[in-house]
CSV table of N, CA and C in Angstrom, one decimal:
chain,number,residue,atom,x,y,z
X,17,MET,N,-19.3,-28.4,-95.8
X,17,MET,CA,-19.5,-27.4,-96.8
X,17,MET,C,-20.9,-26.8,-96.8
X,18,SER,N,-21.9,-27.7,-96.4
X,18,SER,CA,-23.2,-27.2,-96.3
X,18,SER,C,-23.4,-26.2,-95.1
X,19,LYS,N,-22.5,-26.3,-94.1
X,19,LYS,CA,-22.6,-25.4,-93.0
X,19,LYS,C,-22.1,-24.0,-93.5
X,20,LYS,N,-21.1,-23.9,-94.3
X,20,LYS,CA,-20.7,-22.6,-94.8
X,20,LYS,C,-21.7,-22.0,-95.7
X,21,SER,N,-22.5,-22.7,-96.5
X,21,SER,CA,-23.5,-22.1,-97.3
X,21,SER,C,-24.6,-21.6,-96.5
X,22,THR,N,-25.0,-22.2,-95.4
X,22,THR,CA,-26.1,-21.7,-94.5
X,22,THR,C,-25.6,-20.5,-93.7
X,23,ASN,N,-24.3,-20.4,-93.4
X,23,ASN,CA,-23.8,-19.3,-92.7
X,23,ASN,C,-23.8,-18.0,-93.5
X,24,LYS,N,-23.5,-18.2,-94.8
X,24,LYS,CA,-23.3,-17.0,-95.7
X,24,LYS,C,-24.6,-16.2,-95.8
X,25,PRO,N,-25.8,-16.9,-96.1
X,25,PRO,CA,-27.0,-16.1,-96.3
X,25,PRO,C,-27.4,-15.4,-95.0
X,26,SER,N,-27.2,-16.1,-93.8
X,26,SER,CA,-27.6,-15.5,-92.6
X,26,SER,C,-26.7,-14.2,-92.3
X,27,SER,N,-25.4,-14.3,-92.6
X,27,SER,CA,-24.6,-13.2,-92.4
X,27,SER,C,-24.9,-12.0,-93.4
X,28,SER,N,-25.3,-12.4,-94.6
X,28,SER,CA,-25.7,-11.3,-95.6
X,28,SER,C,-27.1,-10.7,-95.1
X,29,VAL,N,-28.0,-11.5,-94.6
X,29,VAL,CA,-29.2,-11.0,-94.1
X,29,VAL,C,-29.0,-10.1,-92.9
X,30,GLU,N,-28.1,-10.5,-92.0
X,30,GLU,CA,-27.7,-9.6,-90.9
X,30,GLU,C,-27.1,-8.3,-91.3
X,31,LYS,N,-26.2,-8.4,-92.4
X,31,LYS,CA,-25.6,-7.1,-92.9
X,31,LYS,C,-26.7,-6.2,-93.5
X,32,ALA,N,-27.7,-6.8,-94.2
X,32,ALA,CA,-28.7,-6.1,-94.8
X,32,ALA,C,-29.6,-5.4,-93.8
X,33,GLN,N,-29.9,-6.2,-92.7
X,33,GLN,CA,-30.7,-5.6,-91.6
X,33,GLN,C,-30.0,-4.5,-90.9
X,34,LYS,N,-28.7,-4.6,-90.8
X,34,LYS,CA,-28.0,-3.5,-90.2
X,34,LYS,C,-28.1,-2.2,-91.0
X,35,LYS,N,-28.3,-2.3,-92.3
X,35,LYS,CA,-28.4,-1.1,-93.2
X,35,LYS,C,-29.8,-0.6,-93.1
X,36,VAL,N,-30.8,-1.4,-92.8
X,36,VAL,CA,-32.2,-1.0,-92.8
X,36,VAL,C,-32.6,-0.5,-91.5
X,37,PRO,N,-33.2,0.7,-91.4
X,37,PRO,CA,-33.6,1.3,-90.1
X,37,PRO,C,-34.6,0.4,-89.4
X,38,GLU,N,-34.7,0.5,-88.1
X,38,GLU,CA,-35.6,-0.4,-87.3
X,38,GLU,C,-37.1,-0.4,-87.8
X,39,GLU,N,-37.6,0.8,-88.1
X,39,GLU,CA,-39.0,0.9,-88.5
X,39,GLU,C,-39.2,0.2,-89.8
X,40,LEU,N,-38.2,0.3,-90.7
X,40,LEU,CA,-38.3,-0.4,-92.0
X,40,LEU,C,-38.1,-1.9,-91.8
X,41,GLN,N,-37.4,-2.3,-90.8
X,41,GLN,CA,-37.2,-3.8,-90.6
X,41,GLN,C,-38.5,-4.4,-90.3
X,42,GLU,N,-39.3,-3.7,-89.5
X,42,GLU,CA,-40.6,-4.3,-89.2
X,42,GLU,C,-41.5,-4.5,-90.4
X,43,ILE,N,-41.4,-3.5,-91.3
X,43,ILE,CA,-42.2,-3.6,-92.6
X,43,ILE,C,-41.6,-4.8,-93.4
X,44,GLU,N,-40.3,-4.8,-93.4
X,44,GLU,CA,-39.6,-5.9,-94.2
X,44,GLU,C,-40.0,-7.3,-93.6
X,45,GLU,N,-40.1,-7.4,-92.3
X,45,GLU,CA,-40.4,-8.7,-91.7
X,45,GLU,C,-41.9,-9.1,-92.0
X,46,ASP,N,-42.8,-8.1,-92.0
X,46,ASP,CA,-44.2,-8.4,-92.4
X,46,ASP,C,-44.3,-8.8,-93.8
X,47,LEU,N,-43.6,-8.2,-94.7
X,47,LEU,CA,-43.6,-8.5,-96.2
X,47,LEU,C,-43.0,-9.9,-96.4
X,48,VAL,N,-41.9,-10.2,-95.7
X,48,VAL,CA,-41.3,-11.5,-95.9
X,48,VAL,C,-42.1,-12.6,-95.3
X,49,SER,N,-42.8,-12.3,-94.2
X,49,SER,CA,-43.7,-13.3,-93.6
X,49,SER,C,-44.9,-13.7,-94.6
X,50,LEU,N,-45.3,-12.7,-95.4
X,50,LEU,CA,-46.4,-12.9,-96.4
X,50,LEU,C,-45.8,-13.7,-97.6
X,51,ASN,N,-44.6,-13.3,-98.0
X,51,ASN,CA,-44.0,-13.9,-99.2
X,51,ASN,C,-42.5,-13.9,-99.0
X,52,PRO,N,-42.0,-15.1,-98.6
X,52,PRO,CA,-40.6,-15.2,-98.3
X,52,PRO,C,-39.6,-14.8,-99.4
X,53,GLU,N,-40.1,-14.9,-100.6
X,53,GLU,CA,-39.2,-14.6,-101.7
X,53,GLU,C,-39.4,-13.3,-102.4
X,54,ILE,N,-40.1,-12.4,-101.6
X,54,ILE,CA,-40.5,-11.1,-102.2
X,54,ILE,C,-39.3,-10.2,-102.6
X,55,PHE,N,-38.2,-10.3,-101.8
X,55,PHE,CA,-37.0,-9.5,-102.1
X,55,PHE,C,-35.9,-10.3,-102.8
X,56,LYS,N,-36.2,-11.5,-103.3
X,56,LYS,CA,-35.2,-12.3,-103.9
X,56,LYS,C,-34.7,-11.7,-105.2
X,57,GLY,N,-33.4,-11.4,-105.3
X,57,GLY,CA,-32.8,-10.8,-106.5
X,57,GLY,C,-33.0,-9.3,-106.6
X,58,VAL,N,-33.6,-8.6,-105.6
X,58,VAL,CA,-33.8,-7.2,-105.6
X,58,VAL,C,-32.6,-6.5,-104.9
X,59,PRO,N,-32.0,-5.6,-105.6
X,59,PRO,CA,-30.8,-4.9,-105.1
X,59,PRO,C,-31.2,-4.1,-103.8
X,60,ASP,N,-30.2,-4.0,-102.9
X,60,ASP,CA,-30.4,-3.3,-101.6
X,60,ASP,C,-31.0,-1.9,-101.7
X,61,LYS,N,-30.5,-1.2,-102.7
X,61,LYS,CA,-31.0,0.2,-102.9
X,61,LYS,C,-32.5,0.2,-103.3
X,62,LYS,N,-32.9,-0.7,-104.2
X,62,LYS,CA,-34.3,-0.8,-104.6
X,62,LYS,C,-35.1,-1.3,-103.4
X,63,LYS,N,-34.6,-2.2,-102.7
X,63,LYS,CA,-35.3,-2.8,-101.5
X,63,LYS,C,-35.6,-1.6,-100.5
X,64,MET,N,-34.6,-0.8,-100.3
X,64,MET,CA,-34.8,0.4,-99.4
X,64,MET,C,-35.9,1.3,-99.9
X,65,GLU,N,-35.9,1.6,-101.2
X,65,GLU,CA,-36.9,2.4,-101.8
X,65,GLU,C,-38.3,1.8,-101.6
X,66,ILE,N,-38.4,0.6,-101.8
X,66,ILE,CA,-39.7,-0.1,-101.6
X,66,ILE,C,-40.2,0.0,-100.2
X,67,LEU,N,-39.3,-0.3,-99.2
X,67,LEU,CA,-39.6,-0.3,-97.8
X,67,LEU,C,-40.0,1.1,-97.4
X,68,GLN,N,-39.3,2.1,-97.9
X,68,GLN,CA,-39.6,3.5,-97.5
X,68,GLN,C,-40.9,3.9,-98.1
X,69,SER,N,-41.3,3.5,-99.3
X,69,SER,CA,-42.6,3.8,-99.8
X,69,SER,C,-43.7,3.1,-99.0
X,70,PHE,N,-43.5,1.9,-98.5
X,70,PHE,CA,-44.4,1.3,-97.6
X,70,PHE,C,-44.5,2.0,-96.3
X,71,SER,N,-43.4,2.5,-95.8
X,71,SER,CA,-43.4,3.3,-94.6
X,71,SER,C,-44.2,4.5,-94.7
X,72,ILE,N,-44.1,5.2,-95.8
X,72,ILE,CA,-44.8,6.5,-96.0
X,72,ILE,C,-46.3,6.2,-96.1
X,73,VAL,N,-46.7,5.1,-96.8
X,73,VAL,CA,-48.1,4.7,-96.9
X,73,VAL,C,-48.7,4.3,-95.5
X,74,SER,N,-47.9,3.6,-94.7
X,74,SER,CA,-48.4,3.1,-93.4
X,74,SER,C,-48.6,4.3,-92.5
X,75,ILE,N,-47.7,5.3,-92.6
X,75,ILE,CA,-47.8,6.5,-91.7
X,75,ILE,C,-49.0,7.3,-92.1
X,76,GLN,N,-49.3,7.4,-93.4
X,76,GLN,CA,-50.5,8.2,-93.9
X,76,GLN,C,-51.8,7.5,-93.5
X,77,GLN,N,-51.8,6.2,-93.4
X,77,GLN,CA,-53.0,5.5,-93.1
X,77,GLN,C,-53.3,5.4,-91.6
X,78,ARG,N,-52.3,5.6,-90.8
X,78,ARG,CA,-52.5,5.5,-89.4
X,78,ARG,C,-53.3,6.7,-88.8
X,79,SER,N,-54.4,6.4,-88.3
X,79,SER,CA,-55.3,7.4,-87.6
X,79,SER,C,-56.2,6.8,-86.6
X,80,HIS,N,-56.7,7.6,-85.8
X,80,HIS,CA,-57.7,7.1,-84.8
X,80,HIS,C,-58.7,8.2,-84.5
X,81,SER,N,-59.8,7.8,-83.9
X,81,SER,CA,-60.8,8.8,-83.6
X,81,SER,C,-61.2,8.5,-82.1
X,82,GLY,N,-61.6,9.6,-81.5
X,82,GLY,CA,-62.0,9.4,-80.1
X,82,GLY,C,-61.0,10.2,-79.2
X,83,PRO,N,-61.3,10.2,-77.9
X,83,PRO,CA,-60.5,11.0,-77.0
X,83,PRO,C,-59.2,10.4,-76.7
X,84,LEU,N,-59.0,9.1,-76.9
X,84,LEU,CA,-57.7,8.5,-76.5
X,84,LEU,C,-57.1,7.8,-77.7
X,85,PRO,N,-55.8,7.9,-77.8
X,85,PRO,CA,-55.1,7.2,-78.9
X,85,PRO,C,-55.1,5.7,-78.6
X,86,ASP,N,-54.7,4.9,-79.6
X,86,ASP,CA,-54.6,3.5,-79.5
X,86,ASP,C,-53.5,3.1,-78.5
X,87,ALA,N,-53.5,1.8,-78.1
X,87,ALA,CA,-52.6,1.4,-77.1
X,87,ALA,C,-51.1,1.5,-77.5
X,88,GLU,N,-50.9,1.2,-78.8
X,88,GLU,CA,-49.5,1.3,-79.3
X,88,GLU,C,-49.0,2.8,-79.2
X,89,THR,N,-49.8,3.7,-79.6
X,89,THR,CA,-49.4,5.1,-79.5
X,89,THR,C,-49.2,5.5,-78.0
X,90,LEU,N,-50.1,5.0,-77.1
X,90,LEU,CA,-49.9,5.3,-75.7
X,90,LEU,C,-48.5,4.8,-75.2
X,91,ILE,N,-48.2,3.6,-75.6
X,91,ILE,CA,-46.9,3.1,-75.3
X,91,ILE,C,-45.7,3.9,-75.8
X,92,LYS,N,-45.9,4.4,-77.0
X,92,LYS,CA,-44.8,5.3,-77.6
X,92,LYS,C,-44.8,6.6,-76.8
X,93,TYR,N,-45.9,7.2,-76.4
X,93,TYR,CA,-45.9,8.4,-75.6
X,93,TYR,C,-45.2,8.2,-74.3
X,94,ASP,N,-45.5,7.0,-73.7
X,94,ASP,CA,-44.9,6.7,-72.4
X,94,ASP,C,-43.4,6.5,-72.5
X,95,SER,N,-42.9,6.1,-73.7
X,95,SER,CA,-41.4,6.0,-73.8
X,95,SER,C,-40.8,7.3,-74.1
X,96,VAL,N,-41.5,8.3,-74.6
X,96,VAL,CA,-40.9,9.6,-74.9
X,96,VAL,C,-41.1,10.6,-73.8
X,97,ILE,N,-42.3,10.6,-73.2
X,97,ILE,CA,-42.7,11.5,-72.1
X,97,ILE,C,-42.8,10.7,-70.8
X,98,PRO,N,-42.1,11.1,-69.8
X,98,PRO,CA,-42.3,10.4,-68.5
X,98,PRO,C,-43.8,10.4,-68.1
X,99,ASN,N,-44.3,9.2,-67.8
X,99,ASN,CA,-45.7,8.9,-67.4
X,99,ASN,C,-46.6,9.5,-68.5
X,100,GLY,N,-46.2,9.5,-69.8
X,100,GLY,CA,-47.1,10.1,-70.8
X,100,GLY,C,-48.4,9.5,-70.9
X,101,ALA,N,-48.5,8.2,-70.9
X,101,ALA,CA,-49.8,7.5,-71.1
X,101,ALA,C,-50.7,7.8,-69.9
X,102,ASP,N,-50.1,7.8,-68.7
X,102,ASP,CA,-50.9,8.1,-67.5
X,102,ASP,C,-51.4,9.5,-67.6
X,103,ARG,N,-50.6,10.5,-68.0
X,103,ARG,CA,-51.0,11.9,-68.1
X,103,ARG,C,-52.1,12.0,-69.2
X,104,ILE,N,-52.0,11.3,-70.3
X,104,ILE,CA,-53.1,11.3,-71.3
X,104,ILE,C,-54.4,10.8,-70.7
X,105,MET,N,-54.3,9.7,-70.0
X,105,MET,CA,-55.5,9.1,-69.4
X,105,MET,C,-56.1,10.0,-68.4
X,106,LYS,N,-55.3,10.7,-67.6
X,106,LYS,CA,-55.9,11.6,-66.6
X,106,LYS,C,-56.5,12.8,-67.3
X,107,MET,N,-55.9,13.2,-68.4
X,107,MET,CA,-56.5,14.4,-69.2
X,107,MET,C,-57.9,14.0,-69.7
X,108,ALA,N,-58.0,12.8,-70.3
X,108,ALA,CA,-59.2,12.3,-70.8
X,108,ALA,C,-60.3,12.1,-69.7
X,109,GLU,N,-59.9,11.6,-68.5
X,109,GLU,CA,-60.8,11.5,-67.4
X,109,GLU,C,-61.3,12.9,-66.9
X,110,ALA,N,-60.3,13.8,-66.9
X,110,ALA,CA,-60.7,15.2,-66.4
X,110,ALA,C,-61.7,15.8,-67.4
X,111,GLN,N,-61.4,15.6,-68.7
X,111,GLN,CA,-62.3,16.2,-69.8
X,111,GLN,C,-63.7,15.6,-69.6
X,112,GLN,N,-63.8,14.3,-69.4
X,112,GLN,CA,-65.1,13.6,-69.3
X,112,GLN,C,-65.8,14.1,-68.0
X,113,SER,N,-65.1,14.3,-66.9
X,113,SER,CA,-65.7,14.8,-65.7
X,113,SER,C,-66.2,16.2,-65.9
X,114,HIS,N,-65.4,17.0,-66.6
X,114,HIS,CA,-65.8,18.4,-66.9
X,114,HIS,C,-67.0,18.5,-67.8
X,115,ARG,N,-67.1,17.6,-68.8
X,115,ARG,CA,-68.2,17.6,-69.7
X,115,ARG,C,-69.5,17.2,-68.9
X,116,MET,N,-69.3,16.2,-68.1
X,116,MET,CA,-70.5,15.7,-67.3
X,116,MET,C,-71.0,16.8,-66.3
X,117,SER,N,-70.1,17.5,-65.7
X,117,SER,CA,-70.5,18.6,-64.8
X,117,SER,C,-71.2,19.7,-65.6
X,118,ILE,N,-70.7,20.0,-66.8
X,118,ILE,CA,-71.4,21.0,-67.6
X,118,ILE,C,-72.8,20.5,-68.0
X,119,GLU,N,-72.9,19.3,-68.4
X,119,GLU,CA,-74.3,18.7,-68.7
X,119,GLU,C,-75.2,18.8,-67.5
X,120,ASN,N,-74.7,18.5,-66.3
X,120,ASN,CA,-75.5,18.6,-65.1
X,120,ASN,C,-76.0,20.0,-64.9
X,121,LYS,N,-75.1,21.0,-65.1
X,121,LYS,CA,-75.5,22.4,-64.9
X,121,LYS,C,-76.5,22.8,-65.9
X,122,VAL,N,-76.4,22.3,-67.2
X,122,VAL,CA,-77.4,22.7,-68.2
X,122,VAL,C,-78.7,22.1,-67.9
X,123,ILE,N,-78.8,20.8,-67.4
X,123,ILE,CA,-80.0,20.2,-67.1
X,123,ILE,C,-80.7,20.9,-65.9
X,124,THR,N,-79.9,21.2,-64.9
X,124,THR,CA,-80.4,21.9,-63.7
X,124,THR,C,-80.9,23.3,-64.1
X,125,SER,N,-80.2,24.0,-64.9
X,125,SER,CA,-80.6,25.3,-65.4
X,125,SER,C,-81.9,25.3,-66.2
X,126,GLN,N,-82.0,24.3,-67.1
X,126,GLN,CA,-83.3,24.1,-67.9
X,126,GLN,C,-84.4,23.8,-67.0
X,127,SER,N,-84.2,23.0,-66.0
X,127,SER,CA,-85.3,22.6,-65.0
X,127,SER,C,-85.7,23.8,-64.3
X,128,SER,N,-84.8,24.6,-63.8
X,128,SER,CA,-85.2,25.8,-63.0
X,128,SER,C,-85.9,26.9,-63.9
X,129,GLN,N,-85.4,27.0,-65.2
X,129,GLN,CA,-86.1,27.9,-66.1
X,129,GLN,C,-87.5,27.4,-66.4
X,130,SER,N,-87.7,26.2,-66.5
X,130,SER,CA,-89.1,25.6,-66.7
X,130,SER,C,-90.0,25.9,-65.5
X,131,LYS,N,-89.5,25.7,-64.3
X,131,LYS,CA,-90.2,26.0,-63.1
X,131,LYS,C,-90.6,27.5,-63.0
X,132,LEU,N,-89.6,28.3,-63.3
X,132,LEU,CA,-89.8,29.8,-63.2
X,132,LEU,C,-90.9,30.2,-64.3
X,133,GLY,N,-90.8,29.6,-65.5
X,133,GLY,CA,-91.8,29.9,-66.5
X,133,GLY,C,-93.2,29.6,-66.1
X,134,GLN,N,-93.3,28.4,-65.4
X,134,GLN,CA,-94.6,28.0,-65.0
X,134,GLN,C,-95.1,28.9,-63.8
X,135,ILE,N,-94.2,29.3,-62.9
X,135,ILE,CA,-94.6,30.2,-61.9
X,135,ILE,C,-95.1,31.6,-62.4
X,136,PHE,N,-94.3,32.1,-63.3
X,136,PHE,CA,-94.6,33.4,-63.9
X,136,PHE,C,-95.9,33.3,-64.8
X,137,GLY,N,-96.1,32.2,-65.4
X,137,GLY,CA,-97.3,32.0,-66.2
X,137,GLY,C,-98.5,32.0,-65.3
X,138,LEU,N,-98.4,31.3,-64.1
X,138,LEU,CA,-99.4,31.3,-63.1
X,138,LEU,C,-99.7,32.7,-62.6
X,139,ILE,N,-98.7,33.4,-62.3
X,139,ILE,CA,-98.9,34.8,-61.8
X,139,ILE,C,-99.6,35.7,-62.9
X,140,ILE,N,-99.1,35.6,-64.1
X,140,ILE,CA,-99.8,36.4,-65.2
X,140,ILE,C,-101.2,35.9,-65.3
X,141,GLY,N,-101.5,34.6,-65.3
X,141,GLY,CA,-102.8,34.1,-65.5
X,141,GLY,C,-103.8,34.6,-64.3
X,142,ILE,N,-103.3,34.6,-63.1
X,142,ILE,CA,-104.1,35.0,-62.0
X,142,ILE,C,-104.3,36.5,-62.0
X,143,VAL,N,-103.3,37.3,-62.4
X,143,VAL,CA,-103.5,38.7,-62.5
X,143,VAL,C,-104.4,39.1,-63.6
X,144,GLY,N,-104.2,38.5,-64.8
X,144,GLY,CA,-105.1,38.8,-66.0
X,144,GLY,C,-106.5,38.4,-65.7
X,145,ILE,N,-106.8,37.2,-65.3
X,145,ILE,CA,-108.1,36.7,-65.0
X,145,ILE,C,-108.7,37.5,-63.9
X,146,GLY,N,-107.9,37.7,-62.8
X,146,GLY,CA,-108.5,38.5,-61.7
X,146,GLY,C,-108.8,39.9,-62.1
X,147,SER,N,-108.0,40.6,-62.9
X,147,SER,CA,-108.3,41.9,-63.4
X,147,SER,C,-109.5,41.9,-64.3
X,148,GLY,N,-109.6,41.0,-65.1
X,148,GLY,CA,-110.8,40.9,-66.0
X,148,GLY,C,-112.1,40.7,-65.2
X,149,THR,N,-112.0,39.8,-64.2
X,149,THR,CA,-113.1,39.5,-63.3
X,149,THR,C,-113.5,40.8,-62.5
X,150,PHE,N,-112.5,41.4,-62.0
X,150,PHE,CA,-112.7,42.7,-61.2
X,150,PHE,C,-113.4,43.7,-62.1
X,151,LEU,N,-113.0,43.9,-63.3
X,151,LEU,CA,-113.6,44.9,-64.2
X,151,LEU,C,-115.0,44.5,-64.6
X,152,ALA,N,-115.2,43.2,-64.8
X,152,ALA,CA,-116.5,42.7,-65.2
X,152,ALA,C,-117.5,42.9,-64.0
X,153,VAL,N,-117.1,42.7,-62.8
X,153,VAL,CA,-118.0,42.8,-61.6
X,153,VAL,C,-118.3,44.3,-61.4
X,154,ASN,N,-117.4,45.2,-61.7
X,154,ASN,CA,-117.6,46.6,-61.5
X,154,ASN,C,-118.2,47.3,-62.7
X,155,GLY,N,-118.8,46.6,-63.6
X,155,GLY,CA,-119.6,47.2,-64.7
X,155,GLY,C,-118.9,47.2,-66.1
X,156,GLU,N,-117.6,47.0,-66.2
X,156,GLU,CA,-116.9,47.0,-67.4
X,156,GLU,C,-116.8,45.6,-68.0
X,157,THR,N,-118.0,45.0,-68.3
X,157,THR,CA,-118.0,43.6,-68.7
X,157,THR,C,-117.2,43.3,-70.0
X,158,THR,N,-117.3,44.2,-71.0
X,158,THR,CA,-116.6,44.1,-72.3
X,158,THR,C,-115.1,44.1,-72.1
X,159,VAL,N,-114.6,45.1,-71.4
X,159,VAL,CA,-113.2,45.2,-71.2
X,159,VAL,C,-112.7,44.1,-70.3
X,160,GLY,N,-113.4,43.7,-69.3
X,160,GLY,CA,-113.1,42.6,-68.4
X,160,GLY,C,-113.0,41.3,-69.1
X,161,GLY,N,-114.0,41.1,-70.0
X,161,GLY,CA,-114.1,39.9,-70.8
X,161,GLY,C,-112.9,39.8,-71.8
X,162,ILE,N,-112.5,40.9,-72.4
X,162,ILE,CA,-111.4,40.9,-73.3
X,162,ILE,C,-110.1,40.6,-72.5
X,163,ILE,N,-109.9,41.2,-71.4
X,163,ILE,CA,-108.7,41.0,-70.6
X,163,ILE,C,-108.6,39.6,-70.1
X,164,ALA,N,-109.7,39.1,-69.5
X,164,ALA,CA,-109.7,37.7,-69.0
X,164,ALA,C,-109.5,36.7,-70.1
X,165,GLY,N,-110.3,36.9,-71.2
X,165,GLY,CA,-110.3,36.0,-72.3
X,165,GLY,C,-108.9,36.0,-73.0
X,166,GLY,N,-108.4,37.2,-73.2
X,166,GLY,CA,-107.1,37.4,-73.8
X,166,GLY,C,-106.0,36.7,-73.0
X,167,THR,N,-106.1,36.8,-71.7
X,167,THR,CA,-105.1,36.1,-70.8
X,167,THR,C,-105.2,34.6,-71.0
X,168,VAL,N,-106.4,34.1,-71.0
X,168,VAL,CA,-106.5,32.6,-71.1
X,168,VAL,C,-106.0,32.2,-72.5
X,169,VAL,N,-106.4,32.9,-73.5
X,169,VAL,CA,-106.0,32.5,-74.9
X,169,VAL,C,-104.5,32.6,-75.0
X,170,SER,N,-103.9,33.6,-74.5
X,170,SER,CA,-102.4,33.8,-74.5
X,170,SER,C,-101.7,32.7,-73.8
X,171,LEU,N,-102.1,32.3,-72.6
X,171,LEU,CA,-101.5,31.3,-71.9
X,171,LEU,C,-101.6,29.9,-72.5
X,172,VAL,N,-102.8,29.6,-73.0
X,172,VAL,CA,-103.0,28.3,-73.7
X,172,VAL,C,-102.2,28.3,-75.0
X,173,SER,N,-102.1,29.4,-75.7
X,173,SER,CA,-101.3,29.3,-77.0
X,173,SER,C,-99.8,29.2,-76.6
X,174,VAL,N,-99.3,29.8,-75.6
X,174,VAL,CA,-97.9,29.6,-75.2
X,174,VAL,C,-97.6,28.1,-74.8
X,175,PHE,N,-98.5,27.5,-74.1
X,175,PHE,CA,-98.3,26.1,-73.7
X,175,PHE,C,-98.4,25.2,-75.0
X,176,VAL,N,-99.3,25.5,-75.9
X,176,VAL,CA,-99.5,24.6,-77.1
X,176,VAL,C,-98.2,24.8,-78.0
X,177,ILE,N,-97.8,26.1,-78.2
X,177,ILE,CA,-96.6,26.3,-79.0
X,177,ILE,C,-95.4,25.7,-78.4
X,178,GLY,N,-95.3,25.8,-77.1
X,178,GLY,CA,-94.1,25.2,-76.4
X,178,GLY,C,-94.1,23.7,-76.5
X,179,LYS,N,-95.2,23.0,-76.4
X,179,LYS,CA,-95.3,21.6,-76.6
X,179,LYS,C,-94.9,21.2,-78.1
X,180,THR,N,-95.4,22.0,-79.0
X,180,THR,CA,-95.1,21.7,-80.4
X,180,THR,C,-93.6,21.8,-80.7
X,181,VAL,N,-92.9,22.9,-80.2
X,181,VAL,CA,-91.5,23.0,-80.3
X,181,VAL,C,-90.7,21.9,-79.6
X,182,GLN,N,-91.2,21.5,-78.5
X,182,GLN,CA,-90.6,20.5,-77.7
X,182,GLN,C,-90.6,19.1,-78.4
X,183,ARG,N,-91.7,18.8,-79.1
X,183,ARG,CA,-91.8,17.6,-79.9
X,183,ARG,C,-90.9,17.6,-81.1
X,184,LYS,N,-90.8,18.7,-81.7
X,184,LYS,CA,-89.9,18.8,-82.9
X,184,LYS,C,-88.4,18.6,-82.5
X,185,SER,N,-88.0,19.1,-81.4
X,185,SER,CA,-86.6,18.9,-81.0
X,185,SER,C,-86.4,17.6,-80.2
């Protein structure tokens, strides 16, 4: 007689689980593992409502950040899309490679701009100081001094302002 009583609850549990969708069964199993008597005396309809409300809450709380989804989501993608997880990984790797190549281009461009700025600054300095010196030697000392002095002051101020901006950023 004890065998019949143990068979009845297991068959009623099996019947109840057949009524409960698979995703809700997982939630039910988690809740029962925390409190085995949680659904004791609760009608099946009310139990379904409770499980569905937990399902909605768990879906709303599920999120991730970063370029790749979590492993569980990758597995689900793989089951829905042929080689889905592999395709997502390749996409993330391609994006990382692309980003790194852009960063390399930006660094190379900034370096060449800096070199060009120094070369043009040197050319301007030589032309300005040379012109001022030429004018001063040929009798126009005031004009030559203004041009040569203005060139030196301009170049020094450009370098000082450039260093100040560089330190701020």
